[in-house]
GROMACS .gro file of C-alpha atoms in nm:
model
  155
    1UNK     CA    1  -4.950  -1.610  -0.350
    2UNK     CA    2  -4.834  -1.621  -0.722
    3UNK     CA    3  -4.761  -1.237  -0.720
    4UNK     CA    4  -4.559  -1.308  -0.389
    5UNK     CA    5  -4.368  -1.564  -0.525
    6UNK     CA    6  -4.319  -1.362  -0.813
    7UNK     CA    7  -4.185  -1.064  -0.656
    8UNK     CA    8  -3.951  -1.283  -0.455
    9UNK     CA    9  -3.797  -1.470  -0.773
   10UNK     CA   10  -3.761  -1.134  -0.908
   11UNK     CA   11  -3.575  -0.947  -0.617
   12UNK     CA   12  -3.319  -1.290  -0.612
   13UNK     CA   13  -3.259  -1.245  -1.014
   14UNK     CA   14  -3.186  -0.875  -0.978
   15UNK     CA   15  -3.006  -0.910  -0.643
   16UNK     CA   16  -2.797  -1.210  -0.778
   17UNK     CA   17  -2.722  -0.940  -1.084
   18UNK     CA   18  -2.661  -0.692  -0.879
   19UNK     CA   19  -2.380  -0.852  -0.724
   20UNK     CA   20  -2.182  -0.989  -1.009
   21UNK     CA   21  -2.201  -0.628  -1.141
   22UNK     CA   22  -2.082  -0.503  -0.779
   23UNK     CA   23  -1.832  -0.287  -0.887
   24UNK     CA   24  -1.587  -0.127  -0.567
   25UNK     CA   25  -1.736   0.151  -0.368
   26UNK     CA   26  -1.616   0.515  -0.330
   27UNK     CA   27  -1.734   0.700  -0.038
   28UNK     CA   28  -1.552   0.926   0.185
   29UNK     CA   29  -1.376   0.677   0.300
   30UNK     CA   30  -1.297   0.445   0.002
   31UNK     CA   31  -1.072   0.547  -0.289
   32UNK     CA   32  -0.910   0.460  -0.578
   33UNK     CA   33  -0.568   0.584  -0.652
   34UNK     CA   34  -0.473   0.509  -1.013
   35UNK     CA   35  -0.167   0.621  -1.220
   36UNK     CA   36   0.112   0.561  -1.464
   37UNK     CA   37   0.490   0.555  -1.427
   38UNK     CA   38   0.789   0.594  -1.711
   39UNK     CA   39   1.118   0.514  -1.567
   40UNK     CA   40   1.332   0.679  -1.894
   41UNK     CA   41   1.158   0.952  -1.913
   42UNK     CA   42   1.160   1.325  -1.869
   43UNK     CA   43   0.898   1.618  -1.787
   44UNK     CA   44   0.576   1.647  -1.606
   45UNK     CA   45   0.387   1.328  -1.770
   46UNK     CA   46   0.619   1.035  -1.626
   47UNK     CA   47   0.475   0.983  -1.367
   48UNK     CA   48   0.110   1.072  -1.284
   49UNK     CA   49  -0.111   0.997  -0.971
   50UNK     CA   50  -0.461   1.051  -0.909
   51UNK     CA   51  -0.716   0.988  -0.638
   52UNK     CA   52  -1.061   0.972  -0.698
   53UNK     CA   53  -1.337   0.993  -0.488
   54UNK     CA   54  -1.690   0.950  -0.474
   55UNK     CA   55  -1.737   1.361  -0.515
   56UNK     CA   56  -1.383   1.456  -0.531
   57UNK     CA   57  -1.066   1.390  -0.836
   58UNK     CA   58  -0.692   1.501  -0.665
   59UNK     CA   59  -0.364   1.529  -0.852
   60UNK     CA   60  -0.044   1.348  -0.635
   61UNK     CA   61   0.199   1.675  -0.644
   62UNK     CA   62   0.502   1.468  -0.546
   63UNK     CA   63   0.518   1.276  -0.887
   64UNK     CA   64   0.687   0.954  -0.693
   65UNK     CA   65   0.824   0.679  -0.918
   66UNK     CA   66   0.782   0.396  -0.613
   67UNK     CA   67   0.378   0.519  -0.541
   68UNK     CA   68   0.452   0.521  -0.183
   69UNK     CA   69   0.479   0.931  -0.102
   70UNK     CA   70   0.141   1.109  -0.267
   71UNK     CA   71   0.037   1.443  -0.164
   72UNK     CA   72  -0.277   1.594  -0.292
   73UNK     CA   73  -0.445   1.847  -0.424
   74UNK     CA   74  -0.812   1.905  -0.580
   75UNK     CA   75  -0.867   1.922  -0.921
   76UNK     CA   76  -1.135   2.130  -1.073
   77UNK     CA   77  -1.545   1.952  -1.089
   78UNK     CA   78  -1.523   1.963  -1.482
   79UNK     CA   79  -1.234   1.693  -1.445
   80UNK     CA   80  -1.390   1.490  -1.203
   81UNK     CA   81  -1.645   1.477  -1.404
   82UNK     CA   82  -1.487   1.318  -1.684
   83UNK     CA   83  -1.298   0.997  -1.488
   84UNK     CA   84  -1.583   0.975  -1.226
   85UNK     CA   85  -1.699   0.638  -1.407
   86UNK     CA   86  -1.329   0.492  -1.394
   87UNK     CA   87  -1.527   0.271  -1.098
   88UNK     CA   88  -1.724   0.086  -1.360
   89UNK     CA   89  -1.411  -0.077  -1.542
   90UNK     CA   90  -1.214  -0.154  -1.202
   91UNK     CA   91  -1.165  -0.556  -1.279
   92UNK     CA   92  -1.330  -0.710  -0.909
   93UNK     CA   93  -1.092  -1.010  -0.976
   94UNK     CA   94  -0.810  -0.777  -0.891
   95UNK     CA   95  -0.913  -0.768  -0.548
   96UNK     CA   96  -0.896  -1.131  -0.493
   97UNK     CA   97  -0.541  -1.152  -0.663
   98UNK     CA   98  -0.248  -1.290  -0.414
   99UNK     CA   99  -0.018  -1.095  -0.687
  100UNK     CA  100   0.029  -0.724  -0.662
  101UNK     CA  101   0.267  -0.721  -0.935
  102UNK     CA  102   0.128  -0.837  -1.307
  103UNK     CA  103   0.423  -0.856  -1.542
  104UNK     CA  104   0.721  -0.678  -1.553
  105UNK     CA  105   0.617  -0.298  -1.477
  106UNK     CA  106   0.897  -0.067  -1.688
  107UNK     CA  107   1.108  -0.317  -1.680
  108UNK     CA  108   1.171  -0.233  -2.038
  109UNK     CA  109   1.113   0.156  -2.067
  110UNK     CA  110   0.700   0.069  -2.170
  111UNK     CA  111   0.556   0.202  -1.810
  112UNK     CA  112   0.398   0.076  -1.536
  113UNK     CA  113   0.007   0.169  -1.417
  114UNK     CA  114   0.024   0.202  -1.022
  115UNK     CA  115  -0.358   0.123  -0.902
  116UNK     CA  116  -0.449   0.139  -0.519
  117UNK     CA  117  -0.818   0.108  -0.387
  118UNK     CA  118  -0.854   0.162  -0.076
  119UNK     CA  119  -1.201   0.043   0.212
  120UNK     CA  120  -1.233   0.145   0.548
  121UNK     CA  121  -0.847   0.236   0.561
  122UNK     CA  122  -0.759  -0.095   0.421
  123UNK     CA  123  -0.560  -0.064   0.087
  124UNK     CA  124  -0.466  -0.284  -0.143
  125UNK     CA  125  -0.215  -0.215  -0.429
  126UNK     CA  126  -0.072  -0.350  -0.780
  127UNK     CA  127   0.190  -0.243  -0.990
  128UNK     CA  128   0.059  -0.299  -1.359
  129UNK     CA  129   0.275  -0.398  -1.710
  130UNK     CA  130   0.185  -0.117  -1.977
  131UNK     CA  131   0.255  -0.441  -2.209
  132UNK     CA  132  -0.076  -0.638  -2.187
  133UNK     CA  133   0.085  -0.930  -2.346
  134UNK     CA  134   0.240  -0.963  -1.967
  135UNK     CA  135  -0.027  -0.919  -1.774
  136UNK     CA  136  -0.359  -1.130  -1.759
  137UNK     CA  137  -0.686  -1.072  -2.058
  138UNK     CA  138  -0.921  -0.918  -1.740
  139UNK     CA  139  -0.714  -0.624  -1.704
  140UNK     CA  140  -0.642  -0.492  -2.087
  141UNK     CA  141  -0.971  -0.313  -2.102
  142UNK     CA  142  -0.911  -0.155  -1.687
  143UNK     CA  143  -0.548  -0.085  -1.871
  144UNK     CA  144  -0.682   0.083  -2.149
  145UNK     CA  145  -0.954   0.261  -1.964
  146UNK     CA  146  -0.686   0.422  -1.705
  147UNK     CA  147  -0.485   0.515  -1.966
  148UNK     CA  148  -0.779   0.683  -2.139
  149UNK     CA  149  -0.869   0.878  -1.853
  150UNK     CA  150  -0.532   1.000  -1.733
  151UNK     CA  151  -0.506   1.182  -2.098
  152UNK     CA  152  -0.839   1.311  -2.053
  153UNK     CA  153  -0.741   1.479  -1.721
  154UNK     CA  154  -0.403   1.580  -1.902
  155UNK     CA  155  -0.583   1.813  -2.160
   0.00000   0.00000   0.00000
């Protein structure tokens, strides 16, 4: 009785862990879409959109300053493998935010991060201040993170 009472106040503890860790899900229908923008700006790095997937990194070809036209293509594995664990750092609180807009995105030429994550075909999406003293403490380290990752895939 001790050992199944035991096992039982065990499974709650790491369950109950578990689930404050519960980071989003990718699958092959849930995504994340993560970028940055740069109003006054010019070449091939203002504005950069990815999508990653559980298996699967893509590159947005259109390069759209609004986020709202992205077409695709697939990166090499190697890449994927470096952002693969952008998942990890996604702040959960953002999904129970009413705002979709923190700050003041390029309002004053310092960039914007464009973030979408998308379950079972229902996306959400936030427009993010490069300037964290805009935007709330949870989401300087997903800021920083993003930004790491997009220069990774840029090398």
């Amino acid at each position: 009785m001790k050992n199944a009472i035991l096992l039982l106040s065990l499974s709650v503890i790491v369950t109950s862990c578990s689930n404050e860790d519960n980071n989003i899900i990718l699958n092959e229908q849930n995504f994340l879409i993560f970028g940055h923008f740069f109003g006054e700006c010019s070449g091939e790095d203002c504005v950069e959109t990815f999508k990653l997937t559980d298996s699967k990194l893509f590159e947005d070809t259109i390069d759209d300053y609004s986020g709202q036209n992205l077409e695709f293509i697939e990166l090499e594995n190697d890449t994927f493998d470096q952002v693969k664990n952008l998942v990890a750092f996604f702040p959960n609180q953002l999904l129970t935010e009413r705002e979709t807009v923190f700050g003041c995105p390029d309002c004053t030429d310092g960039g914007g991060l464009f973030v979408q994550y998308s379950e079972n075909e229902n996306a959400k999406s936030w427009r993010i201040d490069l300037d964290k003293g805009n935007v709330p403490t949870y989401l300087h380290p997903f800021i920083d993170k993003v930004n790491e990752k997009i220069d990774l895939i840029n090398k």
